[in-house]
Tab-separated table of C-alpha atoms (C1' of nucleotides) in Angstrom:
chain	number	residue	atom	x	y	z
A	436	MET	CA	49.262	25.582	51.595
A	437	LEU	CA	45.231	26.098	50.927
A	438	LYS	CA	43.224	27.522	54.303
A	439	ASN	CA	40.306	26.821	53.990
A	440	ASN	CA	38.798	23.741	52.579
A	441	ARG	CA	38.570	25.361	48.992
A	442	LYS	CA	39.677	22.822	45.999
A	443	ASN	CA	41.460	25.525	43.777
A	444	TYR	CA	44.316	27.566	44.360
A	445	HIS	CA	42.397	29.688	42.383
A	446	HIS	CA	38.801	30.837	44.085
A	447	GLY	CA	36.505	30.754	40.795
A	448	ASP	CA	34.268	33.731	42.377
A	449	LEU	CA	36.523	35.768	44.769
A	450	LYS	CA	35.041	38.630	43.764
A	451	THR	CA	32.184	38.158	44.895
A	452	ALA	CA	32.796	36.044	47.906
A	453	LEU	CA	34.297	39.310	49.201
A	454	VAL	CA	31.621	41.094	48.541
A	455	ASP	CA	29.633	38.787	50.105
A	456	ALA	CA	31.761	38.511	53.306
A	457	GLY	CA	32.104	42.122	53.756
A	458	LEU	CA	28.416	42.343	54.319
A	459	SER	CA	28.002	40.471	56.997
A	460	GLU	CA	32.017	41.050	58.625
A	461	LEU	CA	29.897	45.312	58.310
A	462	GLU	CA	26.643	44.441	60.109
A	463	GLU	CA	28.261	42.317	62.516
A	464	LYS	CA	31.710	44.094	63.761
A	465	GLY	CA	30.185	47.276	62.894
A	466	LEU	CA	31.462	50.020	59.600
A	467	GLU	CA	34.648	51.156	61.818
A	468	SER	CA	35.954	48.271	62.302
A	469	VAL	CA	35.586	46.177	58.792
A	470	SER	CA	38.668	45.148	57.845
A	471	LEU	CA	40.482	43.908	54.532
A	472	ARG	CA	42.597	41.253	56.316
A	473	SER	CA	39.106	40.186	58.540
A	474	ILE	CA	37.607	40.029	55.186
A	475	ALA	CA	39.715	38.322	53.493
A	476	ALA	CA	39.893	35.589	56.168
A	477	ARG	CA	36.548	34.661	56.296
A	478	VAL	CA	36.526	34.174	53.579
A	479	GLY	CA	40.262	32.128	53.730
A	480	VAL	CA	42.043	33.987	51.238
A	481	SER	CA	45.622	36.130	51.990
A	482	HIS	CA	45.037	39.209	52.706
A	483	THR	CA	46.430	40.621	49.261
A	484	ALA	CA	44.326	38.549	47.083
A	485	PRO	CA	41.548	41.006	47.192
A	486	LYS	CA	44.186	43.317	45.378
A	487	ASN	CA	43.591	41.242	42.282
A	488	HIS	CA	39.738	42.274	42.246
A	489	PHE	CA	39.089	45.531	43.849
A	490	ASP	CA	41.319	48.784	44.331
A	491	GLY	CA	42.137	48.412	47.903
A	492	LEU	CA	39.828	48.629	50.860
A	493	ARG	CA	38.176	51.980	49.693
A	494	GLY	CA	37.503	49.831	46.485
A	495	LEU	CA	35.565	46.498	48.142
A	496	LEU	CA	33.290	48.781	50.085
A	497	THR	CA	32.271	50.655	47.018
A	498	ALA	CA	31.737	47.687	45.802
A	499	ILE	CA	29.909	45.999	48.663
A	500	ALA	CA	27.890	49.765	48.587
A	501	ALA	CA	26.749	49.365	45.506
A	502	VAL	CA	25.158	46.110	46.107
A	503	GLY	CA	23.832	48.029	49.078
A	504	PHE	CA	21.884	50.678	46.771
A	505	GLU	CA	20.669	47.481	44.845
A	506	ARG	CA	18.682	46.458	48.178
A	507	HIS	CA	18.089	49.488	49.083
A	508	ALA	CA	16.377	50.690	45.333
A	509	GLN	CA	13.978	47.044	46.065
A	510	GLU	CA	13.278	47.899	50.212
A	511	MET	CA	12.004	50.897	48.781
A	512	SER	CA	9.822	49.162	45.927
A	513	SER	CA	8.805	45.914	47.402
A	514	GLY	CA	4.971	45.727	47.662
A	515	VAL	CA	4.476	48.906	46.251
A	516	GLU	CA	3.935	47.608	42.176
A	517	HIS	CA	0.043	47.663	43.401
A	518	LEU	CA	-0.309	50.748	45.083
A	519	PRO	CA	-1.948	53.732	43.192
A	520	PRO	CA	0.232	55.945	41.779
A	521	GLY	CA	-0.530	58.819	44.428
A	522	LYS	CA	0.135	59.712	48.187
A	523	GLU	CA	0.104	55.688	49.268
A	524	ARG	CA	2.662	54.823	46.893
A	525	LEU	CA	4.690	57.541	48.075
A	526	LYS	CA	3.770	56.776	51.421
A	527	ALA	CA	5.016	53.105	51.247
A	528	ALA	CA	8.267	53.902	49.010
A	529	CYS	CA	9.739	56.268	52.086
A	530	ASN	CA	8.805	53.506	54.541
A	531	GLY	CA	10.783	51.419	52.843
A	532	TYR	CA	13.871	53.949	52.753
A	533	VAL	CA	14.026	53.901	56.221
A	534	ARG	CA	12.925	50.358	57.422
A	535	PHE	CA	16.814	49.754	55.223
A	536	ALA	CA	18.569	52.312	57.148
A	537	LEU	CA	16.887	50.575	60.154
A	538	SER	CA	17.741	46.768	59.242
A	539	ASN	CA	21.132	47.203	57.686
A	540	PRO	CA	22.355	50.379	59.861
A	541	GLU	CA	26.053	50.041	58.852
A	542	LEU	CA	25.717	49.528	55.254
A	543	PHE	CA	22.985	52.141	54.990
A	544	LYS	CA	26.022	54.706	55.886
A	545	LEU	CA	28.623	53.079	54.211
A	546	MET	CA	26.018	54.121	51.646
A	547	PHE	CA	26.202	57.621	52.102
A	548	SER	CA	29.922	57.779	53.156
A	549	SER	CA	31.292	60.150	50.460
A	550	THR	CA	35.172	58.988	52.683
A	551	LEU	CA	34.906	55.829	52.662
A	552	CYS	CA	33.731	55.153	49.018
A	553	ASP	CA	34.816	56.132	45.681
A	554	ALA	CA	31.675	57.971	44.791
A	555	SER	CA	32.899	57.807	41.257
A	556	ASP	CA	32.947	54.439	40.307
A	557	PRO	CA	30.482	53.634	37.689
A	558	GLU	CA	29.006	50.553	38.972
A	559	LEU	CA	28.065	52.158	42.259
A	560	LYS	CA	26.716	55.537	40.100
A	561	LYS	CA	24.119	53.239	38.338
A	562	ALA	CA	23.122	51.755	41.588
A	563	ALA	CA	23.086	54.956	43.743
A	564	TRP	CA	20.766	56.191	40.771
A	565	ASN	CA	18.992	53.102	40.312
A	566	SER	CA	17.428	53.773	44.221
A	567	TYR	CA	17.386	57.392	43.331
A	568	GLY	CA	15.220	56.497	40.481
A	569	ILE	CA	12.580	54.916	43.300
A	570	LEU	CA	12.025	57.898	45.519
A	571	ARG	CA	11.847	60.401	42.432
A	572	GLY	CA	9.773	57.992	40.518
A	573	VAL	CA	7.011	57.949	43.153
A	574	ALA	CA	6.965	61.683	43.952
A	575	HIS	CA	6.233	62.788	40.582
A	576	GLY	CA	3.884	65.391	40.269
A	577	LEU	CA	3.828	66.083	44.235
A	578	ASP	CA	2.499	69.132	45.301
A	579	TRP	CA	4.019	70.406	48.527
A	580	ASP	CA	2.110	73.840	48.121
A	581	LYS	CA	3.702	74.510	44.635
A	582	ALA	CA	7.065	74.039	45.279
A	583	ASP	CA	8.796	74.069	42.604
A	584	ALA	CA	10.457	77.351	41.138
A	585	PRO	CA	10.369	77.296	37.361
A	586	GLY	CA	14.141	75.884	36.612
A	587	SER	CA	14.216	74.397	39.456
A	588	PRO	CA	12.852	70.540	38.955
A	589	TRP	CA	14.339	69.606	41.707
A	590	ARG	CA	13.167	71.721	45.138
A	591	THR	CA	10.224	69.403	45.870
A	592	GLU	CA	12.329	66.077	45.379
A	593	TRP	CA	15.237	67.144	47.516
A	594	MET	CA	13.107	68.532	50.334
A	595	LEU	CA	11.643	64.539	50.200
A	596	TRP	CA	14.759	62.811	50.130
A	597	SER	CA	16.624	65.143	52.736
A	598	MET	CA	13.256	64.224	54.889
A	599	VAL	CA	13.915	61.257	54.423
A	600	HIS	CA	17.126	60.296	54.767
A	601	GLY	CA	17.643	62.857	58.046
A	602	TYR	CA	15.173	60.993	59.438
A	603	ALA	CA	16.760	57.620	58.473
A	604	MET	CA	20.189	58.714	59.572
A	605	LEU	CA	19.341	60.820	63.311
A	606	LEU	CA	17.009	57.219	64.267
A	607	ILE	CA	20.056	55.325	62.898
A	608	GLU	CA	22.386	57.507	64.801
A	609	GLY	CA	20.339	57.129	68.466
A	610	GLN	CA	19.818	60.841	68.137
A	611	ILE	CA	15.544	60.080	67.942
A	612	ARG	CA	14.350	58.303	71.074
A	613	ARG	CA	12.522	54.741	70.126
A	614	ASN	CA	10.028	52.951	71.795
A	615	ASP	CA	11.409	49.756	74.367
A	616	ASP	CA	11.598	47.352	71.056
A	617	GLY	CA	13.780	49.705	69.163
A	618	THR	CA	10.610	50.706	66.734
A	619	PRO	CA	10.552	53.886	65.790
A	620	LEU	CA	8.039	56.274	67.579
A	621	PHE	CA	6.616	57.096	64.342
A	622	GLU	CA	7.165	55.340	60.330
A	623	MET	CA	8.084	57.804	58.144
A	624	ASP	CA	4.898	58.074	56.606
A	625	GLY	CA	3.628	59.226	59.815
A	626	LEU	CA	6.099	62.240	59.511
A	627	LEU	CA	4.693	63.150	56.329
A	628	PRO	CA	3.639	66.543	56.149
A	629	ASP	CA	0.432	66.753	54.510
A	630	PHE	CA	0.949	67.440	51.142
A	631	ALA	CA	-0.993	66.469	47.468
A	632	TYR	CA	-0.269	66.126	43.533
A	633	ARG	CA	-1.190	67.885	40.768
A	634	GLU	CA	-3.273	65.481	39.475
A	635	ALA	CA	-2.574	66.368	35.852
A	636	GLU	CA	0.409	65.115	36.385
A	637	LEU	CA	-0.471	62.190	38.704
A	638	GLU	CA	-1.634	60.038	35.398
A	639	LYS	CA	1.914	60.367	33.817
A	640	MET	CA	3.679	59.351	37.591
A	641	PRO	CA	5.791	55.909	36.491
A	642	PRO	CA	5.628	52.637	37.451
A	643	PRO	CA	8.327	52.547	40.590
A	644	PHE	CA	10.490	50.148	38.777
A	645	GLU	CA	11.033	52.768	35.430
A	646	GLY	CA	11.486	55.815	37.809
A	647	ARG	CA	15.023	55.305	37.566
A	648	GLY	CA	16.957	58.015	37.172
A	649	SER	CA	18.583	58.863	34.045
A	650	VAL	CA	19.602	62.719	34.809
A	651	GLU	CA	22.279	64.714	36.682
A	652	ILE	CA	21.273	66.160	40.080
B	560	MET	CA	63.801	64.384	76.691
B	561	LEU	CA	60.979	67.389	75.595
B	562	LYS	CA	59.915	66.747	71.347
B	563	ASN	CA	58.582	70.643	71.021
B	564	ASN	CA	59.875	74.043	72.653
B	565	ARG	CA	57.989	73.546	75.798
B	566	LYS	CA	59.798	74.649	78.619
B	567	ASN	CA	57.662	71.991	81.210
B	568	TYR	CA	57.498	68.598	81.463
B	569	HIS	CA	54.005	69.336	82.440
B	570	HIS	CA	51.992	70.538	79.051
B	571	GLY	CA	50.038	73.005	81.383
B	572	ASP	CA	46.674	72.674	79.463
B	573	LEU	CA	47.565	70.053	77.505
B	574	LYS	CA	43.400	68.402	77.785
B	575	THR	CA	42.296	71.757	75.497
B	576	ALA	CA	45.563	71.667	73.404
B	577	LEU	CA	44.948	67.975	72.718
B	578	VAL	CA	41.154	69.244	71.640
B	579	ASP	CA	42.332	72.344	69.376
B	580	ALA	CA	44.874	70.449	67.445
B	581	GLY	CA	42.067	67.289	67.154
B	582	LEU	CA	40.183	70.322	65.284
B	583	SER	CA	42.786	71.697	63.560
B	584	GLU	CA	43.888	67.701	62.354
B	585	LEU	CA	40.051	66.927	61.837
B	586	GLU	CA	39.395	69.547	58.965
B	587	GLU	CA	42.884	69.238	57.307
B	588	LYS	CA	43.087	65.148	56.785
B	589	GLY	CA	39.165	64.550	57.392
B	590	LEU	CA	37.321	62.380	59.809
B	591	GLU	CA	38.647	58.547	58.690
B	592	SER	CA	42.406	59.397	58.871
B	593	VAL	CA	42.901	61.657	62.425
B	594	SER	CA	44.681	59.775	64.560
B	595	LEU	CA	45.794	59.412	68.131
B	596	ARG	CA	49.264	60.501	67.442
B	597	SER	CA	48.950	62.587	64.872
B	598	ILE	CA	47.347	64.753	67.207
B	599	ALA	CA	49.803	64.105	70.173
B	600	ALA	CA	52.540	64.550	67.775
B	601	ARG	CA	51.323	68.378	66.761
B	602	VAL	CA	50.499	69.171	70.351
B	603	GLY	CA	54.462	67.882	70.253
B	604	VAL	CA	54.342	65.189	73.520
B	605	SER	CA	53.837	61.776	73.065
B	606	HIS	CA	51.252	59.874	71.896
B	607	THR	CA	50.409	58.033	75.092
B	608	ALA	CA	49.685	61.307	76.699
B	609	PRO	CA	46.566	61.704	75.829
B	610	LYS	CA	45.731	59.104	77.943
B	611	ASN	CA	45.683	60.972	81.368
B	612	HIS	CA	42.986	62.676	80.428
B	613	PHE	CA	40.424	61.503	77.736
B	614	ASP	CA	39.195	57.654	77.253
B	615	GLY	CA	41.271	56.391	73.920
B	616	LEU	CA	41.229	58.502	70.636
B	617	ARG	CA	37.176	57.896	71.285
B	618	GLY	CA	37.283	59.878	73.942
B	619	LEU	CA	39.368	62.194	72.416
B	620	LEU	CA	36.967	62.324	69.706
B	621	THR	CA	34.069	62.530	71.871
B	622	ALA	CA	35.360	65.885	73.347
B	623	ILE	CA	36.245	67.431	70.146
B	624	ALA	CA	32.152	66.334	69.418
B	625	ALA	CA	30.923	67.949	72.032
B	626	VAL	CA	33.166	71.565	71.601
B	627	GLY	CA	31.278	71.297	67.767
B	628	PHE	CA	27.770	71.529	69.077
B	629	GLU	CA	28.910	74.384	71.764
B	630	ARG	CA	29.745	76.131	67.099
B	631	HIS	CA	26.892	74.485	66.278
B	632	ALA	CA	24.673	76.143	68.606
B	633	GLN	CA	26.511	79.580	68.249
B	634	GLU	CA	26.530	80.011	64.807
B	635	MET	CA	22.449	78.724	64.418
B	636	SER	CA	22.303	81.630	66.939
B	637	SER	CA	24.166	83.722	65.350
B	638	GLY	CA	22.172	86.818	63.540
B	639	VAL	CA	18.836	85.796	65.377
B	640	GLU	CA	18.763	87.116	68.220
B	641	HIS	CA	17.138	90.562	66.679
B	642	LEU	CA	14.417	88.549	64.516
B	643	PRO	CA	11.141	88.805	64.913
B	644	PRO	CA	9.673	85.411	66.778
B	645	GLY	CA	7.762	82.652	63.493
B	646	LYS	CA	9.169	82.653	60.411
B	647	GLU	CA	12.201	84.618	59.812
B	648	ARG	CA	13.921	83.249	62.648
B	649	LEU	CA	13.280	79.607	62.088
B	650	LYS	CA	14.837	80.589	58.501
B	651	ALA	CA	17.725	82.213	59.794
B	652	ALA	CA	18.169	79.079	62.694
B	653	CYS	CA	17.981	76.613	59.754
B	654	ASN	CA	20.617	78.378	57.840
B	655	GLY	CA	22.822	78.405	60.285
B	656	TYR	CA	22.531	74.582	60.839
B	657	VAL	CA	23.823	73.495	57.728
B	658	ARG	CA	25.919	77.031	56.789
B	659	PHE	CA	27.645	75.334	59.925
B	660	ALA	CA	28.074	71.589	58.088
B	661	LEU	CA	28.861	73.288	55.082
B	662	SER	CA	31.883	74.961	57.232
B	663	ASN	CA	32.635	71.846	59.411
B	664	PRO	CA	31.561	68.892	57.465
B	665	GLU	CA	34.352	66.495	58.878
B	666	LEU	CA	33.482	67.724	62.721
B	667	PHE	CA	29.968	67.514	61.092
B	668	LYS	CA	30.202	63.562	60.735
B	669	LEU	CA	31.494	63.040	64.041
B	670	MET	CA	29.403	64.982	66.042
B	671	PHE	CA	26.661	63.001	64.756
B	672	SER	CA	28.399	59.207	65.059
B	673	SER	CA	27.589	57.203	67.340
B	674	THR	CA	30.472	54.788	66.778
B	675	LEU	CA	33.006	57.576	67.123
B	676	CYS	CA	31.973	59.235	69.835
B	677	ASP	CA	30.849	58.393	73.024
B	678	ALA	CA	27.233	59.537	73.444
B	679	SER	CA	26.128	58.740	76.789
B	680	ASP	CA	29.536	61.241	77.887
B	681	PRO	CA	27.692	64.246	79.830
B	682	GLU	CA	29.759	67.240	78.705
B	683	LEU	CA	28.594	65.455	74.641
B	684	LYS	CA	24.812	65.342	76.040
B	685	LYS	CA	25.000	69.012	77.343
B	686	ALA	CA	26.280	70.478	74.351
B	687	ALA	CA	24.064	68.504	72.112
B	688	TRP	CA	21.343	69.228	73.711
B	689	ASN	CA	22.020	72.587	74.150
B	690	SER	CA	22.330	73.052	70.351
B	691	TYR	CA	19.340	70.774	69.521
B	692	GLY	CA	17.421	73.299	72.058
B	693	ILE	CA	17.883	76.098	69.675
B	694	LEU	CA	15.981	74.405	66.599
B	695	ARG	CA	13.768	73.483	69.353
B	696	GLY	CA	13.057	77.045	70.611
B	697	VAL	CA	13.010	78.726	67.154
B	698	ALA	CA	10.115	75.390	65.575
B	699	HIS	CA	7.072	76.227	69.109
B	700	GLY	CA	4.170	76.493	68.183
B	701	LEU	CA	5.074	76.104	64.387
B	702	ASP	CA	2.262	74.852	62.497
B	703	TRP	CA	2.674	72.201	59.845
B	704	ASP	CA	-0.743	71.007	58.762
B	705	LYS	CA	-1.746	70.724	62.174
B	706	ALA	CA	1.303	68.715	62.991
B	707	ASP	CA	0.871	67.216	65.950
B	708	ALA	CA	-0.900	63.957	67.512
B	709	PRO	CA	-2.049	64.537	71.092
B	710	GLY	CA	0.829	63.075	73.057
B	711	SER	CA	3.331	63.378	70.447
B	712	PRO	CA	4.859	66.636	71.055
B	713	TRP	CA	7.838	65.873	69.005
B	714	ARG	CA	6.704	65.439	65.434
B	715	THR	CA	6.839	68.050	64.106
B	716	GLU	CA	10.557	69.253	65.911
B	717	TRP	CA	11.499	65.953	64.319
B	718	MET	CA	10.386	66.768	60.611
B	719	LEU	CA	12.101	70.307	61.353
B	720	TRP	CA	15.182	68.191	61.795
B	721	SER	CA	14.961	65.728	59.561
B	722	MET	CA	14.928	67.931	56.918
B	723	VAL	CA	17.580	69.930	57.663
B	724	HIS	CA	20.018	67.688	58.887
B	725	GLY	CA	19.208	65.546	55.289
B	726	TYR	CA	20.018	67.799	54.192
B	727	ALA	CA	22.839	68.765	55.274
B	728	MET	CA	23.961	65.102	55.304
B	729	LEU	CA	23.734	64.983	51.975
B	730	LEU	CA	25.392	67.816	50.792
B	731	ILE	CA	28.241	67.437	52.535
B	732	GLU	CA	28.506	63.826	50.983
B	733	GLY	CA	27.842	65.375	47.583
B	734	GLN	CA	25.222	63.515	46.595
B	735	ILE	CA	23.391	66.804	45.743
B	736	ARG	CA	24.825	68.909	42.943
B	737	ARG	CA	25.928	72.172	44.443
B	738	ASN	CA	26.645	75.358	42.168
B	739	ASP	CA	30.134	75.674	40.972
B	740	ASP	CA	31.707	77.817	43.540
B	741	GLY	CA	30.449	74.891	45.851
B	742	THR	CA	27.573	76.657	47.296
B	743	PRO	CA	23.949	74.879	47.390
B	744	LEU	CA	21.645	75.688	44.963
B	745	PHE	CA	18.835	76.459	47.860
B	746	GLU	CA	19.229	77.714	51.394
B	747	MET	CA	17.762	75.918	53.784
B	748	ASP	CA	15.294	78.203	54.212
B	749	GLY	CA	14.054	78.046	50.444
B	750	LEU	CA	14.393	74.902	51.074
B	751	LEU	CA	11.344	75.003	54.025
B	752	PRO	CA	7.421	74.696	52.723
B	753	ASP	CA	5.070	76.417	53.606
B	754	PHE	CA	3.874	77.060	57.125
B	755	ALA	CA	2.422	78.473	59.933
B	756	TYR	CA	2.653	79.151	63.852
B	757	ARG	CA	-0.158	78.782	66.376
B	758	GLU	CA	-0.358	82.416	66.932
B	759	ALA	CA	-1.614	81.555	70.458
B	760	GLU	CA	1.928	79.755	70.667
B	761	LEU	CA	4.129	82.184	69.034
B	762	GLU	CA	4.249	84.651	71.926
B	763	LYS	CA	5.121	82.083	74.249
B	764	MET	CA	7.997	81.906	71.505
B	765	PRO	CA	11.358	81.452	74.270
B	766	PRO	CA	14.619	83.887	73.229
B	767	PRO	CA	16.783	81.484	71.581
B	768	PHE	CA	19.476	81.371	73.809
B	769	GLU	CA	16.328	80.321	76.275
B	770	GLY	CA	15.386	76.850	73.983
B	771	ARG	CA	17.980	74.977	75.672
B	772	GLY	CA	16.729	71.341	75.937
B	773	SER	CA	16.177	69.473	79.202
B	774	VAL	CA	13.880	66.769	78.384
B	775	GLU	CA	14.884	64.016	77.456
B	776	ILE	CA	13.613	63.157	73.217
C	780	DG	C1'	50.468	18.090	23.840
C	781	DA	C1'	54.397	21.253	25.041
C	782	DG	C1'	55.896	25.692	25.647
C	783	DA	C1'	54.813	30.183	26.856
C	784	DA	C1'	51.524	34.218	28.671
C	785	DA	C1'	48.664	36.159	31.745
C	786	DA	C1'	45.964	35.458	36.085
C	787	DA	C1'	45.099	34.345	40.683
C	788	DA	C1'	47.313	33.937	45.127
C	789	DT	C1'	51.041	34.019	47.832
C	790	DT	C1'	54.914	35.187	51.309
C	791	DT	C1'	57.293	38.832	53.318
C	792	DA	C1'	58.120	43.824	54.240
C	793	DC	C1'	57.044	47.900	56.227
C	794	DA	C1'	54.989	52.517	57.738
C	795	DG	C1'	51.209	53.412	60.561
C	796	DT	C1'	47.772	52.367	63.938
C	797	DG	C1'	45.468	52.221	69.036
C	798	DG	C1'	46.409	50.903	73.454
C	799	DA	C1'	48.720	48.296	78.088
C	800	DA	C1'	52.891	48.374	81.135
C	801	DA	C1'	56.285	50.254	83.143
C	802	DT	C1'	59.618	54.186	83.940
C	803	DA	C1'	60.884	58.724	84.421
C	804	DT	C1'	60.047	63.614	85.411
C	805	DG	C1'	58.626	67.651	87.965
C	806	DG	C1'	55.808	70.045	90.891
C	807	DA	C1'	53.076	70.365	95.261
C	808	DG	C1'	52.391	69.643	100.031
C	809	DC	C1'	54.983	68.839	104.398
D	487	DG	C1'	65.347	68.156	102.813
D	488	DC	C1'	61.384	64.652	101.936
D	489	DT	C1'	57.982	62.057	99.858
D	490	DC	C1'	53.922	61.688	96.865
D	491	DC	C1'	51.299	62.140	92.875
D	492	DA	C1'	50.344	63.742	88.850
D	493	DT	C1'	52.083	63.422	83.952
D	494	DA	C1'	54.120	62.422	80.669
D	495	DT	C1'	57.992	59.181	78.181
D	496	DT	C1'	59.535	54.392	76.768
D	497	DT	C1'	58.837	50.235	74.895
D	498	DC	C1'	55.276	46.880	74.019
D	499	DC	C1'	52.063	44.159	71.280
D	500	DA	C1'	48.592	42.864	68.157
D	501	DC	C1'	46.536	45.220	64.238
D	502	DT	C1'	45.519	47.575	59.727
D	503	DG	C1'	46.342	48.813	54.398
D	504	DT	C1'	50.074	48.606	50.723
D	505	DA	C1'	53.615	47.047	47.504
D	506	DA	C1'	57.056	44.305	45.997
D	507	DA	C1'	59.035	40.098	44.993
D	508	DT	C1'	57.735	34.863	43.983
D	509	DT	C1'	54.434	31.090	43.569
D	510	DT	C1'	50.745	28.839	41.652
D	511	DT	C1'	47.160	27.750	38.517
D	512	DT	C1'	44.978	28.344	34.280
D	513	DT	C1'	44.496	29.761	29.045
D	514	DC	C1'	46.270	30.895	24.540
D	515	DT	C1'	49.377	29.216	20.628
D	516	DC	C1'	51.355	26.583	18.481
DNA sequence: GAGAAAAAATTTACAGTGGAAATATGGAGC
DNA sequence: GCTCCATATTTCCACTGTAAATTTTTTCTC
């Protein structure tokens, strides 16, 4: 007996349907309240049907997180293409990072939860790296007080990443006061300290969509 | 029938016993796996006994988080007392912030989860403010590129807090590579950018244990 | 086309979970 | 002795994720 107005016994594309339903359930009910059963019910399928496509709830959440990282990357790079390399591009990308988190708080929390997601999943890994690559790309050549010690190419990246990520997290969790309309007192670019680029490196800055990560952190 | 080798029907101090048991369960089983029932069982009482002392699981977790913030504050201020005001004191406190997160990852995540905790709880609020007050105290007078715009006394604080918190979070969630022994590549003080203090403000820096927060963010 | 094999979905069962309600226990005060 | 009340227990319910056996449909092979 078919629960939905589904014509066929086989759904056809249950995998993506479940991910879509999961994305909706996530923001509606919150990360702690999503359940495999409710997601399955939303699609109109039995609660054990997902087993054929995902490795349990964790597997489904992992797939959802992967989509999250794709959208995250998109939000960071949207409107960045036509900005000149350097400060402006960096600030725009950082704003995108935080904007995404504020628009999709539950998804954002899921994406960075190593207990709810399987961080070793290839698709998630790829999507996460893609996303981080955007940040890494716009920060290329960043000269934050002559930061990088020899052999430590990540210091500046991590410094920037930590700040953006921490700000997003603290905002989401209600730790930092916001305006009455819910917008943050500062956009991310208003929080960033003064910095400069090494001019020599600047022209080597990759275009925003090619800064994809391929190196292990 | 008494489950434990408890003498009395009435436990005596079940409230603190539950919090203690919860703290243990938390790091042993992980944040997503702690249950009211397992905590109660650990103490040797029925799973509904906590109801008399806490408002459900959420209430118990809130109380646990409050203890977490107390320890967090302690970790930040330990060894800070005898350092001169300024850079050294700030760096030591920041190291403590991250050190605590790495030593108590599950507790740390709980403390900053607005869904798992009741952020409006007075005791949690107080403990969280105490903790933030430490950071705020050692950062008093911090001059990060003449940061604070008029009317925005929090900008520098938030910048610093975001970075420290983000770094802790990213480390905990396994997003940032660590050394083989699990220690981070950089301690927090090694990640901080160069900064200075406004000398005039420096002498007004409160001692580390008095920088308690009393202002609403 | 027929029949076997594989894939996808179902039903059923089970051990957990948190919470609500009714009940039992024991200590404090009189 | 007694009652009152805080505390803890038992019982029950709705819900969760997972596993196993089963049914249904598609696909592949002949």
